[in-house]
Structures are given as C-alpha cells and as structure tokens.
PDB file of C-alpha atoms in Angstrom:
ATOM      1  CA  UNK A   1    -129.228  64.786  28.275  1.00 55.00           C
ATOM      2  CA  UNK A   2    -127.135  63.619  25.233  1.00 52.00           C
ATOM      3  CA  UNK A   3    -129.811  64.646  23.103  1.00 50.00           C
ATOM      4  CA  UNK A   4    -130.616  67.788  24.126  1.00 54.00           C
ATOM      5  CA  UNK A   5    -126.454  68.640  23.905  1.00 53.00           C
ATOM      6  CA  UNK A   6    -126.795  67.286  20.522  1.00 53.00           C
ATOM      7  CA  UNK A   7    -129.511  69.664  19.546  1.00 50.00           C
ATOM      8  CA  UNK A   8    -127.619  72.981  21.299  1.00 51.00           C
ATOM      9  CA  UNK A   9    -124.062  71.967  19.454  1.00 48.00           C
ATOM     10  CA  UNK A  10    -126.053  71.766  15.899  1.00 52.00           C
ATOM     11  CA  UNK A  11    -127.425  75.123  16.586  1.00 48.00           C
ATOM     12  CA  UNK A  12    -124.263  76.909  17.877  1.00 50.00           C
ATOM     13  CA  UNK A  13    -122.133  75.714  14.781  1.00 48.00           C
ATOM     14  CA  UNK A  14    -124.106  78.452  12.784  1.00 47.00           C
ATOM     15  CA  UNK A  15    -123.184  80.778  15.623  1.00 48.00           C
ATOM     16  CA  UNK A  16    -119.637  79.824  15.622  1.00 47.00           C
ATOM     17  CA  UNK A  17    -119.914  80.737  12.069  1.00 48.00           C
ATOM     18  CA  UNK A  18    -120.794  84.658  12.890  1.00 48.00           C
ATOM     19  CA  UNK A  19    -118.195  85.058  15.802  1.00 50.00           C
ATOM     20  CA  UNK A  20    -115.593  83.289  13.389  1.00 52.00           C
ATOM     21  CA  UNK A  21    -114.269  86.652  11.959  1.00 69.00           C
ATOM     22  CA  UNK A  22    -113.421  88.497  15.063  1.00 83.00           C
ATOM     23  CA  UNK A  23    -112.236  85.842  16.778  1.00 92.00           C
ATOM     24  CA  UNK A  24    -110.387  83.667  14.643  1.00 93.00           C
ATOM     25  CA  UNK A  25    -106.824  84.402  15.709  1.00 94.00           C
ATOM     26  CA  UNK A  26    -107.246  83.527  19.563  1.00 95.00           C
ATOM     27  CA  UNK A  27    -109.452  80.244  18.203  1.00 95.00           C
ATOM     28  CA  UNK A  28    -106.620  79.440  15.838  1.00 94.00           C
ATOM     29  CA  UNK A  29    -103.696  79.748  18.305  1.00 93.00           C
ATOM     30  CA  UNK A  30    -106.089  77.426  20.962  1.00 93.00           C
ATOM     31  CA  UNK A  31    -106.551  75.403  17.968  1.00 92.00           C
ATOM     32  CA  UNK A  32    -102.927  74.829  17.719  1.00 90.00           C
ATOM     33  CA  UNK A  33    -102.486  74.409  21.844  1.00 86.00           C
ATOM     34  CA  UNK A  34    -105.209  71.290  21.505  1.00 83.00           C
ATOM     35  CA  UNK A  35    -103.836  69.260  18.693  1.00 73.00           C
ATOM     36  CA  UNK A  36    -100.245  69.560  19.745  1.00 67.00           C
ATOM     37  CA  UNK A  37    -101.938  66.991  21.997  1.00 58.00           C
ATOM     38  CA  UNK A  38     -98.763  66.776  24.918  1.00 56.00           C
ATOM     39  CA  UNK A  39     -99.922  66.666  28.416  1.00 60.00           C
ATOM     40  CA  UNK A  40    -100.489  70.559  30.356  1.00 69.00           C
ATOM     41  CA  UNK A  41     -99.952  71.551  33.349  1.00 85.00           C
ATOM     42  CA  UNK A  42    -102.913  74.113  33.804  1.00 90.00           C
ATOM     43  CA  UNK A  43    -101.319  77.004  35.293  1.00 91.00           C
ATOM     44  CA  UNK A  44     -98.877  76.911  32.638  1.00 91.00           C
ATOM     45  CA  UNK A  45    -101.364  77.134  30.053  1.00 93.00           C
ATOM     46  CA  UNK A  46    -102.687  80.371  32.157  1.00 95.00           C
ATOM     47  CA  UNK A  47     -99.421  81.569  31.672  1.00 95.00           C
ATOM     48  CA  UNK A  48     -99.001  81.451  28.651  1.00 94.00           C
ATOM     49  CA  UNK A  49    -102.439  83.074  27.818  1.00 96.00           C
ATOM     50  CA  UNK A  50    -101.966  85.829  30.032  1.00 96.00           C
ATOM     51  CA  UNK A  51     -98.306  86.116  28.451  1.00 95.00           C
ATOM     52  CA  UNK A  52    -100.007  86.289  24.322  1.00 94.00           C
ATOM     53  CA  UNK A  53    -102.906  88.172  25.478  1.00 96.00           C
ATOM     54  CA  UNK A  54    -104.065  92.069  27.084  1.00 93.00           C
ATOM     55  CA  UNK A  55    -107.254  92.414  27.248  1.00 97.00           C
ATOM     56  CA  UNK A  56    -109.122  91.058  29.390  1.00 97.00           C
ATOM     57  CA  UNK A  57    -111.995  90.304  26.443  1.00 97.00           C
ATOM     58  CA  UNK A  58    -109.159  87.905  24.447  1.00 97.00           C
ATOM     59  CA  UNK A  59    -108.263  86.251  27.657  1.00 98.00           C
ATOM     60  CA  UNK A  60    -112.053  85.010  28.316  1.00 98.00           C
ATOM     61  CA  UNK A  61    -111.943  84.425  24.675  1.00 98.00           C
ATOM     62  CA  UNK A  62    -108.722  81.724  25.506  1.00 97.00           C
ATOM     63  CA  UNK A  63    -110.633  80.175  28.675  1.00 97.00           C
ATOM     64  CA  UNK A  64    -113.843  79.669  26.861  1.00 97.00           C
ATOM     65  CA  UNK A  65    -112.183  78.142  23.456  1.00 96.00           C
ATOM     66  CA  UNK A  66    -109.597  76.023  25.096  1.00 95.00           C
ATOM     67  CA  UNK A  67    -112.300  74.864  27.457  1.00 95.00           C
ATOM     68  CA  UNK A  68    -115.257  74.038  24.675  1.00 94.00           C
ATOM     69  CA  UNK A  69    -111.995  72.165  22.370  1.00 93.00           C
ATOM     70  CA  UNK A  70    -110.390  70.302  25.321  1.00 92.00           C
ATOM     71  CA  UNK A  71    -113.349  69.103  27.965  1.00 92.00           C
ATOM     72  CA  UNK A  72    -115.896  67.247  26.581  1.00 91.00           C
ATOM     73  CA  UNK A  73    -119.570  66.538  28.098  1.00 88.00           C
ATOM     74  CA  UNK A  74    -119.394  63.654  31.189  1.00 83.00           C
ATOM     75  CA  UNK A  75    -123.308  62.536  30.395  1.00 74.00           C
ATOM     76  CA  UNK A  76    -122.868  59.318  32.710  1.00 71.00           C
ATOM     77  CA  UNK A  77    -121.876  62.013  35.351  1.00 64.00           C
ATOM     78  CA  UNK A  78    -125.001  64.220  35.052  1.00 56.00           C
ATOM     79  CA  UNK A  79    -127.511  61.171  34.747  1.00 50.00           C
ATOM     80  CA  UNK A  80    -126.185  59.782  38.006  1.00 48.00           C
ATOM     81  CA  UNK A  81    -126.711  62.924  39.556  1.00 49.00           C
ATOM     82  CA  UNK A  82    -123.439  63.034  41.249  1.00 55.00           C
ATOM     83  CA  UNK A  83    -122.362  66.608  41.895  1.00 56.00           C
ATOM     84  CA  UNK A  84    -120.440  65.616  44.865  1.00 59.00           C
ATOM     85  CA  UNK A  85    -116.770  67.364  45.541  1.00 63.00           C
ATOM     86  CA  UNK A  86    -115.021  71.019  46.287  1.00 80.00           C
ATOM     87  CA  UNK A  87    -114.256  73.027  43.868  1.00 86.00           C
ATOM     88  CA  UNK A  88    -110.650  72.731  43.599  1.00 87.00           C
ATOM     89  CA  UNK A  89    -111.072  68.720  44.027  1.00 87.00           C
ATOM     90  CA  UNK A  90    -113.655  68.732  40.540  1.00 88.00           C
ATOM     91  CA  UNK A  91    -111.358  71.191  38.740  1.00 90.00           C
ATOM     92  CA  UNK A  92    -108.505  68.462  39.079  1.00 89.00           C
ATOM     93  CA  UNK A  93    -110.859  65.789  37.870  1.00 89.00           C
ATOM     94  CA  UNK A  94    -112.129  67.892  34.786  1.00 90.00           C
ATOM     95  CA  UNK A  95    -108.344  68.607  33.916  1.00 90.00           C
ATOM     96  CA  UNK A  96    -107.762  64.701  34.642  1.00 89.00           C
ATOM     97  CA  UNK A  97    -110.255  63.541  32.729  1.00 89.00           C
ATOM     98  CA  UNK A  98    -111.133  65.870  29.804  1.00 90.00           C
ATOM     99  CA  UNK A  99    -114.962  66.047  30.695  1.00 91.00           C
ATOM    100  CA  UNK A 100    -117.023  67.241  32.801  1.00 91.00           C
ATOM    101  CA  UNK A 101    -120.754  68.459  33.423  1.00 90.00           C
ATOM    102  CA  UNK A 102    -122.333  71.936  33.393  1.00 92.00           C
ATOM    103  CA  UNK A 103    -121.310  72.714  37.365  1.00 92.00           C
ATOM    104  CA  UNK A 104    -117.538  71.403  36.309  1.00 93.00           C
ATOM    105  CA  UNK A 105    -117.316  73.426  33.139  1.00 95.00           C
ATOM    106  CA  UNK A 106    -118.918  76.602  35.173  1.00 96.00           C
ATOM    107  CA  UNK A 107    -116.032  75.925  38.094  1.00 95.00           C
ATOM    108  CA  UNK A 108    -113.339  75.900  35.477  1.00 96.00           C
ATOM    109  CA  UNK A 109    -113.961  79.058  33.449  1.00 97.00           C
ATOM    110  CA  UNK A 110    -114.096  80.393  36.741  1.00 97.00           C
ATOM    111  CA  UNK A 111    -110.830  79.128  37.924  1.00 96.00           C
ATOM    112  CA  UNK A 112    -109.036  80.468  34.773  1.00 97.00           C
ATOM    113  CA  UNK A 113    -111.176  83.881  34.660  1.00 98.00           C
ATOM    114  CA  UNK A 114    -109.662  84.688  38.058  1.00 97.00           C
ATOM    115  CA  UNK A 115    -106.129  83.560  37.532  1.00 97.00           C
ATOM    116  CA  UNK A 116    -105.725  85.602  34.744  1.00 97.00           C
ATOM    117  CA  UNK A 117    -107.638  88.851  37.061  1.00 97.00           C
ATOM    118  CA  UNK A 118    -110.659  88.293  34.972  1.00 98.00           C
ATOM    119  CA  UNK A 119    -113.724  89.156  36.936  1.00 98.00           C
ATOM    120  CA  UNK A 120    -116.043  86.090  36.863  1.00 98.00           C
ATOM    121  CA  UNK A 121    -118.644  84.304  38.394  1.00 97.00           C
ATOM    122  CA  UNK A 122    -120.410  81.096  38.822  1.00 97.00           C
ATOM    123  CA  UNK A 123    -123.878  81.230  38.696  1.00 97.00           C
ATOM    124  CA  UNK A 124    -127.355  78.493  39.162  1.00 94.00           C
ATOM    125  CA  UNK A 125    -130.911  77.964  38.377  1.00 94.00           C
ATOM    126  CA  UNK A 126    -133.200  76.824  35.223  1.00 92.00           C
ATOM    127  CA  UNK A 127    -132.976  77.289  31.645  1.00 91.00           C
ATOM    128  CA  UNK A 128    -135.766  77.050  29.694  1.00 85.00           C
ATOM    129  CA  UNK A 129    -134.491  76.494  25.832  1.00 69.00           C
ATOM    130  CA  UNK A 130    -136.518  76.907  22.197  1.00 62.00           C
ATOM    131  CA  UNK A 131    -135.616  74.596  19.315  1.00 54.00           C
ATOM    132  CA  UNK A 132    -135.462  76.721  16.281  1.00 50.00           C
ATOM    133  CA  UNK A 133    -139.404  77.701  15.345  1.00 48.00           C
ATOM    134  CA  UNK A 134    -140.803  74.431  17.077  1.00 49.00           C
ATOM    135  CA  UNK A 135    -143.255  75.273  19.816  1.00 45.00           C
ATOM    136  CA  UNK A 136    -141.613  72.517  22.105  1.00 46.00           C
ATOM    137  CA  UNK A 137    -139.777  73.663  25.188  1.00 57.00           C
ATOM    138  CA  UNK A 138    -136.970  72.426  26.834  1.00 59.00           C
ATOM    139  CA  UNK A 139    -137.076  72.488  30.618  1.00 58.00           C
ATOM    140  CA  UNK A 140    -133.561  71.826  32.742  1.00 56.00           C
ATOM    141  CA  UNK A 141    -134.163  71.552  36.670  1.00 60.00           C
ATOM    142  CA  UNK A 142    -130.694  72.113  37.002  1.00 78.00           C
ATOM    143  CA  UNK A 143    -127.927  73.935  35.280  1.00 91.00           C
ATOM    144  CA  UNK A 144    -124.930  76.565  36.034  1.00 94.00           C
ATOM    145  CA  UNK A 145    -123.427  79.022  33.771  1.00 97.00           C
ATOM    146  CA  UNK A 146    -120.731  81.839  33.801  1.00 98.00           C
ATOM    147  CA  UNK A 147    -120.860  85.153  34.749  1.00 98.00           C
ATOM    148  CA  UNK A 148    -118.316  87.634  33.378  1.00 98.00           C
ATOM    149  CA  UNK A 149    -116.861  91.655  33.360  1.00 98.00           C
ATOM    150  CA  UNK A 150    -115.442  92.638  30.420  1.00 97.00           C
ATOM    151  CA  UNK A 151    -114.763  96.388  29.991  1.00 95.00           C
ATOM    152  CA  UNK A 152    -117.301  97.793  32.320  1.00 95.00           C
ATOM    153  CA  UNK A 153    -120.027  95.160  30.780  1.00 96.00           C
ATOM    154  CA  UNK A 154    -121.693  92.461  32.148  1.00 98.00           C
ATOM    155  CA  UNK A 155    -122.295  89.242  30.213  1.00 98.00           C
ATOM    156  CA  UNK A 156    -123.308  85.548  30.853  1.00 98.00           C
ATOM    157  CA  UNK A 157    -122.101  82.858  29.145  1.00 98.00           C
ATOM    158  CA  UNK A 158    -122.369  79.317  29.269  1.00 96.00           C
ATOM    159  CA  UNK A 159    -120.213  76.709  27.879  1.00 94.00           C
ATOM    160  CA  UNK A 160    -121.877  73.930  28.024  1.00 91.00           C
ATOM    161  CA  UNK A 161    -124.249  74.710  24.857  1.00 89.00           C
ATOM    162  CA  UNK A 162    -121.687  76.280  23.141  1.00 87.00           C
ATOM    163  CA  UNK A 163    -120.918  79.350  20.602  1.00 91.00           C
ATOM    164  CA  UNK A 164    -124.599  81.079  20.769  1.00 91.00           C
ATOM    165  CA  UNK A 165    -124.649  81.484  24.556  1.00 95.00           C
ATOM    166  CA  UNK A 166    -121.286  83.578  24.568  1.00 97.00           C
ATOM    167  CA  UNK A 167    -121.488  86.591  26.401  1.00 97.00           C
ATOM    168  CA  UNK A 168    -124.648  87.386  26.160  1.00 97.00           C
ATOM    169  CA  UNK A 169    -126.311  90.175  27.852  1.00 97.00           C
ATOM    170  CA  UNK A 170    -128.465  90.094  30.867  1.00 97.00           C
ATOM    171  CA  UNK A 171    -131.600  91.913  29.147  1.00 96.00           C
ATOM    172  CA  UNK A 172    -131.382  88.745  26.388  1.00 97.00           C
ATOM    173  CA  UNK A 173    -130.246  86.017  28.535  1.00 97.00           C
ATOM    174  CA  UNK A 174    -133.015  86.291  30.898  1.00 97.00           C
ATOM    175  CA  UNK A 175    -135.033  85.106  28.272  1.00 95.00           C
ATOM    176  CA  UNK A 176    -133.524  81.601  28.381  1.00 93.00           C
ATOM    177  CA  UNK A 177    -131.628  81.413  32.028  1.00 95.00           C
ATOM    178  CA  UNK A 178    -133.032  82.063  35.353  1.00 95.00           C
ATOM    179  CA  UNK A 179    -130.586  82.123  38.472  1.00 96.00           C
ATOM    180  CA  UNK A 180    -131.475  81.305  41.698  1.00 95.00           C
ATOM    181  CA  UNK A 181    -130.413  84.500  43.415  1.00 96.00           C
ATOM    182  CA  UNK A 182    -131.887  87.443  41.918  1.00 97.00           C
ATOM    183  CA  UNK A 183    -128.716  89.629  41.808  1.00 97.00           C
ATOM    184  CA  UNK A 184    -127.711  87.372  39.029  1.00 98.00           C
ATOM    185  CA  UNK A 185    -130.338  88.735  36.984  1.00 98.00           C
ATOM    186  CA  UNK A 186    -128.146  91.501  36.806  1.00 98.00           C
ATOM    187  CA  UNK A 187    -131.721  93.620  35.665  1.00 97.00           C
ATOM    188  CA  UNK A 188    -132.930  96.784  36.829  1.00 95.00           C
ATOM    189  CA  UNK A 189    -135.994  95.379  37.398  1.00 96.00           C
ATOM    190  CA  UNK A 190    -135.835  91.917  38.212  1.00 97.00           C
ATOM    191  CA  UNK A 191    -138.514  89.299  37.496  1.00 97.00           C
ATOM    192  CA  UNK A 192    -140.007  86.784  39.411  1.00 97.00           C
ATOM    193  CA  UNK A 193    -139.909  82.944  38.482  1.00 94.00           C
ATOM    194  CA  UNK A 194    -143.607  83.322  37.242  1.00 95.00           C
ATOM    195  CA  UNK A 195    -142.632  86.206  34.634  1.00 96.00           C
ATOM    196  CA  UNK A 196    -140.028  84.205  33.737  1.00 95.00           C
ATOM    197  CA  UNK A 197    -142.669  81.027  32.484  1.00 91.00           C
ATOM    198  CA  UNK A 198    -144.477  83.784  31.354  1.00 94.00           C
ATOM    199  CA  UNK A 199    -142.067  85.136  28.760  1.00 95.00           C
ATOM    200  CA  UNK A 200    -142.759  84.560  24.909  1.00 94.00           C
ATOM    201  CA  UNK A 201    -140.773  81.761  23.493  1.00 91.00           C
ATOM    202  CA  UNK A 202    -137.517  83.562  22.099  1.00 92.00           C
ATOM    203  CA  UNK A 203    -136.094  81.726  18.553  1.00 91.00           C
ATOM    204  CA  UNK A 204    -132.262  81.601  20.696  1.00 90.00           C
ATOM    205  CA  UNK A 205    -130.943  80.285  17.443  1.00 90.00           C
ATOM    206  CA  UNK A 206    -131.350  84.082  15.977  1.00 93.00           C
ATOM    207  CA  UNK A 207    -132.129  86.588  19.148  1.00 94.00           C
ATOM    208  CA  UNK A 208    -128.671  85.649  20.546  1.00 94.00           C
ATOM    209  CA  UNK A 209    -127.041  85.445  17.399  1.00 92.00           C
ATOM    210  CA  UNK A 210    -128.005  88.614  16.013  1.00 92.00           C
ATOM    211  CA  UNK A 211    -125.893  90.599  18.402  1.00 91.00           C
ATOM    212  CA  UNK A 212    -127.270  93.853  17.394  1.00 92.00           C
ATOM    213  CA  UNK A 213    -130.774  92.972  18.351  1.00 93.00           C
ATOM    214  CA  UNK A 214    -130.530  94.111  22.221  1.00 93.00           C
ATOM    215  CA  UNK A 215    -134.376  92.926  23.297  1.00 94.00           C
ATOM    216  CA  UNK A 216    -137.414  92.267  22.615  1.00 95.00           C
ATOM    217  CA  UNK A 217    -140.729  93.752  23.827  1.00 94.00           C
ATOM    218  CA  UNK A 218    -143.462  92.911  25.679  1.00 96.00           C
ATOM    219  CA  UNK A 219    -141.573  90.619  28.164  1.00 96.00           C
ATOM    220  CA  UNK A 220    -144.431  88.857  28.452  1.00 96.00           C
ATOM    221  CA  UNK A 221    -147.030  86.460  26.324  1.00 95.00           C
ATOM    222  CA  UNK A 222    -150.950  88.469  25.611  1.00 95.00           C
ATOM    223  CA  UNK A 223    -153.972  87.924  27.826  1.00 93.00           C
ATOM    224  CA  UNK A 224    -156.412  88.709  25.172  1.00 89.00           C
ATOM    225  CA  UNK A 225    -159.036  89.490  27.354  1.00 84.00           C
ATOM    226  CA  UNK A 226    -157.596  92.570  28.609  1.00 84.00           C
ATOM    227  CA  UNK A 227    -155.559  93.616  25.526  1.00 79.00           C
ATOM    228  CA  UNK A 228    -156.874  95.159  22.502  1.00 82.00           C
ATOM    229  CA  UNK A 229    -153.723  96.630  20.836  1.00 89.00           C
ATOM    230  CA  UNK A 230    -150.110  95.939  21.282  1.00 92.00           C
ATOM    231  CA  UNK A 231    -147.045  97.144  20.793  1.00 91.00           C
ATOM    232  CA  UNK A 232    -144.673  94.495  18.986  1.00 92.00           C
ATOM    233  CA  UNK A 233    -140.933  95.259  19.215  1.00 91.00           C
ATOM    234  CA  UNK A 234    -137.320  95.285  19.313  1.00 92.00           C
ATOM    235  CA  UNK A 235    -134.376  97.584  20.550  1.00 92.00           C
ATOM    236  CA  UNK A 236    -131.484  97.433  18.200  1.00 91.00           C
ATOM    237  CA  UNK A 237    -127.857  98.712  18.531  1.00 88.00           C
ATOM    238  CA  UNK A 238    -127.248 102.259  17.502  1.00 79.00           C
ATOM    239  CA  UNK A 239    -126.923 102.832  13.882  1.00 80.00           C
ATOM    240  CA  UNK A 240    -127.679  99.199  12.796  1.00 84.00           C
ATOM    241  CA  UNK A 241    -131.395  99.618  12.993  1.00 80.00           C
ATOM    242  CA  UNK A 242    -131.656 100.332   8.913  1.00 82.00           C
ATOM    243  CA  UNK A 243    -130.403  96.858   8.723  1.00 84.00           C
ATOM    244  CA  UNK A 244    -133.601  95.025   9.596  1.00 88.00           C
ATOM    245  CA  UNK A 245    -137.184  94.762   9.170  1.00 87.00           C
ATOM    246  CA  UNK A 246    -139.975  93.017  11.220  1.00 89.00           C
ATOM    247  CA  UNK A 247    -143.261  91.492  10.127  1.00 89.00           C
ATOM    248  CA  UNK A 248    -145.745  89.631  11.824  1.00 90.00           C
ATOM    249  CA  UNK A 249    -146.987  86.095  11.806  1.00 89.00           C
ATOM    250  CA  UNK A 250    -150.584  84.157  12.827  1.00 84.00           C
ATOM    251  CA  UNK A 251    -151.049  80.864  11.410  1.00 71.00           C
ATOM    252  CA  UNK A 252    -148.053  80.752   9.560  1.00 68.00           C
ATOM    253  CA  UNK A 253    -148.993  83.640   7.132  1.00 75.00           C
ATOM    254  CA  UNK A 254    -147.749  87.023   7.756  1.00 70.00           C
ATOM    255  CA  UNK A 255    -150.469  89.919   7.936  1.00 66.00           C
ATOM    256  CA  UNK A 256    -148.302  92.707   8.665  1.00 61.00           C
ATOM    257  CA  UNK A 257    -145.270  93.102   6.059  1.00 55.00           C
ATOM    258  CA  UNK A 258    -142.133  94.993   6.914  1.00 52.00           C
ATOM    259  CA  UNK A 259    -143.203  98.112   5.632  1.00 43.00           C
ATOM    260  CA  UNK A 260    -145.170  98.695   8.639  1.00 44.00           C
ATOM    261  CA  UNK A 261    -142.949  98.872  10.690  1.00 52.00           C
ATOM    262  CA  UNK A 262    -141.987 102.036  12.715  1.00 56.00           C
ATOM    263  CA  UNK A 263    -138.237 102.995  13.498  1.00 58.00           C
ATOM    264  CA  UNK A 264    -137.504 105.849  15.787  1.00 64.00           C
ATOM    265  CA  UNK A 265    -134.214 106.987  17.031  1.00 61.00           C
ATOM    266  CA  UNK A 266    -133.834 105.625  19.877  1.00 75.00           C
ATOM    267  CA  UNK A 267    -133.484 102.287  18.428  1.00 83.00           C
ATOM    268  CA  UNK A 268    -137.133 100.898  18.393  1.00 87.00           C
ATOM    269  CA  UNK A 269    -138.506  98.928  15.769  1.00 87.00           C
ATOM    270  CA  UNK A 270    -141.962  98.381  16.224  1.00 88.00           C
ATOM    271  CA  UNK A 271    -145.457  97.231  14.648  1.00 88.00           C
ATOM    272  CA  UNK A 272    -149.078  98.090  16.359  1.00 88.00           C
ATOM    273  CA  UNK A 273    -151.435  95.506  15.695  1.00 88.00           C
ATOM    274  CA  UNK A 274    -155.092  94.451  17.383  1.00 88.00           C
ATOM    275  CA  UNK A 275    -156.043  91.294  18.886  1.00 88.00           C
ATOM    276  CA  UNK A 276    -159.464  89.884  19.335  1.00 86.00           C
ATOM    277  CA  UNK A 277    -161.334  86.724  20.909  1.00 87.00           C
ATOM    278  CA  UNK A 278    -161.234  84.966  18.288  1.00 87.00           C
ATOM    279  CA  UNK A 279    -157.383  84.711  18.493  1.00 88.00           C
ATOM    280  CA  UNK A 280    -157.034  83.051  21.830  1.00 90.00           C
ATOM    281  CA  UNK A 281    -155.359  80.083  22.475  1.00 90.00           C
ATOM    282  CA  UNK A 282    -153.138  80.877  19.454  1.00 90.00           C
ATOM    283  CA  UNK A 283    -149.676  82.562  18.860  1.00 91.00           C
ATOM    284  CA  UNK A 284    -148.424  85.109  17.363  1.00 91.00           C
ATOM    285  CA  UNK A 285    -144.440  85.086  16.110  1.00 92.00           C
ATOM    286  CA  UNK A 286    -142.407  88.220  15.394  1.00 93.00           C
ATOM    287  CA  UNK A 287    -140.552  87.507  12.221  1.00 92.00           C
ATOM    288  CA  UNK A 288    -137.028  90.085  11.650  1.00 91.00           C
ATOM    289  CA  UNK A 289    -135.298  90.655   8.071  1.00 88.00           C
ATOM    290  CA  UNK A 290    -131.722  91.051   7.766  1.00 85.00           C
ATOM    291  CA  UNK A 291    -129.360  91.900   5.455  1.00 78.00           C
ATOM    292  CA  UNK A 292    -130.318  89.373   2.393  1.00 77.00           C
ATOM    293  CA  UNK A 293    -131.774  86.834   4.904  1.00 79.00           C
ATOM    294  CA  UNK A 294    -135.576  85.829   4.494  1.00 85.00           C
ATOM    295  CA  UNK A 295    -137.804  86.513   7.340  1.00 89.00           C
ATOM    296  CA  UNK A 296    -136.727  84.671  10.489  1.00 91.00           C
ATOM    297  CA  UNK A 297    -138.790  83.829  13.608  1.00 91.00           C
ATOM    298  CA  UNK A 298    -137.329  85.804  16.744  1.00 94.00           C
ATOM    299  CA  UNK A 299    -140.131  84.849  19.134  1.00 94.00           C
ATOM    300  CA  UNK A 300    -143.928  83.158  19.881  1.00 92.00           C
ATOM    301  CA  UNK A 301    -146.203  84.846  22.164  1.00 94.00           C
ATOM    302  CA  UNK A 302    -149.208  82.549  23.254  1.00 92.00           C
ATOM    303  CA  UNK A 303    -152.504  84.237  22.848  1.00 93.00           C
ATOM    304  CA  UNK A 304    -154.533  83.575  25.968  1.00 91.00           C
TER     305      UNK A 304
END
C-alpha cells in the first residue's frame, strides 16, 4: 500500500499546484496552525476555524488541509487489516497518534464537517485508479472516502490520495470510486458494478484536474462488433469550451487532429470516427488541448 500512496501523492502535487491560487490563504493560515507544532485540543481547533471562516466551502477547505498536513498514512495499520473500533474511539487514536488509514481519515473529516454544520458523509466501496497514460490498473478491495454539500452541490472527496480527488463531482468520480450503496452514486442513473469495470480507463491525473472538463462520453469501452461509428466526447463548463481541443489516438499516432472536432452550445466537444475488425483488441485514447499545453491523454477505451 506504501507504494501505491507514493504514486497518488506524486500525482496530486501537480494538482495542488492548480488549486494553489484560490486557496492559498486558508492553506497558509493551516500552514501556520501545523508548524506552530504545540499540542491541540481538537474542538478548539474547530473553534477557531469556524471563528476565521463563513462559508461553509472555506471551512471544508480547513478540515481537509489541516487533516492532509497533520495525519499521516498508518500503512502497518491497513496491512494488518485491523479496522476494529467506534468511531469516536478511532477519532481519538488518529488525533493521538497523527496517522491513520483511509476509514480513520474518512471518520475525521466527518467529525469536523459536522461540528462546524457542514453537511458530510462517510462513504465505502472500490476504487479502481489509472497511473498517468500506463494501461496498468490499480484495484483497492477496500477503501472509504468523503462525501460533502457545499452550496447546494454535491462533491466527493477523499483524503487519503490527496489534492486531485478534492471535491470532485459525482458524474467524474464515478469513474474512479464505486460505493457500496448506490445512493452514493449520487447519479441520475446509477450504474451497476459491471458498468463500472466496464468504463474506459480515465487519465485521473488530468480529467479531475481540469475542473472545467465535467465528463466524458461513452461511459463505456467499444464492442466493435456491434459498433460502426462513435461518438467521442466531452461536456465542458459553460463558456470555457473555446479553451480546448480534442484529437484522437490509435497506436500512439493521432488520426484525427483537433480541427475536427465539433463544439456546440451546449458544451459538447466531440469527434465522429469509424471502427472496424481490424481494430479489436486495441485502444483508442482521447487526447484534450489546453491553453498552451500539448495534447494530453484524458482516457483509453479497449476495443473489443
């Protein structure tokens, strides 16, 4: 498990690089909280962030910085297997000890969320994880994460892998985290644990850090056999869809450059392109363009 935390906190340094900016003041001030380096008496520390902050988006802010620079990961804990205790009883020991495992850091933001009238919830099942544009998966039989309310929106976040999984949306997060309960989809049309194994591979390093990109389409990787021509896509934020480009990839050379792509106004940037036989067993990756960035991989489909 070390390893694989090693591999998510290299990745979400570049996305604490993006969320930097608006969220350097609250970081800052937590900053200043953690190397003081005196003992805390929790509540106190709940105090004093409901005291310096209103809205309820810099007070989960607060939780989720001072937890990520105070708690660090208890691998011994998670080999073992032991997730033995209440909830109250594992808070104490994370707050005792300064570490914890996914389930402790989950409990915690929790805790703090709903001292400070934050709606917030805790939240279980399987994450399934792409490193950068390598084809290997990452399979976790057991993980929690956070759910949260902030302004009428619904996000997820989880902690324990750092900057690039903060509040993310359900329509993106499903493509890396599936809960046990299907309300925690939070989806309008949920999907069963075989769609989710059957989703294209999403590039989390850029689909969750490029916060205007708001999904991806199909949900789902190609039988071949049955279709001819597909739709490749993505749904970007209002007004921001002049920002990127998409292209696609087979065999690491793109046949389809950007300026095929279609934009319409509802947010859609899209590319039709046609399959045959001959492509099966293969993938396909949709690359995106932003800004002066070079083309990007945003997901795989496999070709079947």
């Amino acid at each position: 498990m070390r390893w694989l935390l090693s591999i998510f906190y290299c990745i979400a340094l570049i996305g604490a690089i993006a969320a930097q900016n608006e969220y350097i003041g609250i970081d800052r001030y937590i900053d200043s909280l953690v190397d003081n380096g005196s003992e805390f008496e929790l509540t106190a520390i709940l105090d004093e962030f409901d005291e310096n902050f209103q809205s309820d988006k810099e007070k989960v802010r607060a939780v989720y910085s001072w937890i990520v620079k105070t708690i660090e990961y208890d691998d011994n804990n998670y080999e073992s297997g032991s997730f033995a205790g209440g909830r109250l009883d594992r808070i104490r020991k994370i707050i005792e000890k300064k570490e914890g495992t996914c389930l402790d850091y989950s409990f915690l933001f929790d805790f703090m969320c709903s001292y400070l009238s934050v709606n917030s919830g805790v939240v279980d099942g399987i994450v399934k994880l792409k490193k950068d544009e390598s084809v290997v998966e990452i399979m976790s039989n057991r993980h929690v994460w956070n759910y949260v309310a902030i302004d009428g929106d619904e996000y997820f976040i989880d902690a324990t892998f750092g900057e690039l999984y903060y509040l993310i949306t359900p329509s993106k997060f499903i493509f890396s985290h599936f809960p046990d309960e299907e309300e925690w989809q939070l989806l309008s049309n949920p999907i069963s644990i075989e769609d989710f194994f059957n989703m294209p591979s999403a590039n989390i390093n850029v689909f969750f850090r490029e916060r205007e990109i708001l999904d991806i389409y199909p949900h789902s990787n190609i039988n071949i056999e049955e279709n001819s021509n597909i739709e490749f896509g993505i749904k970007i934020k209002p007004g921001s869809i002049n920002n990127y480009k998409i292209g696609i990839r087979e065999r690491n050379k793109f046949l389809i450059k950007e300026k095929t792509a279609e934009a319409n106004q509802d947010g859609h940037l899209s590319i039709d392109y046609n399959l045959n036989t001959s492509q099966k067993n293969t993938e396909i990756q949709i690359m995106i363009k932003s800004g002066l960035k070079g083309f990007q991989e945003l997901v795989s489909y496999k070709l079947y």
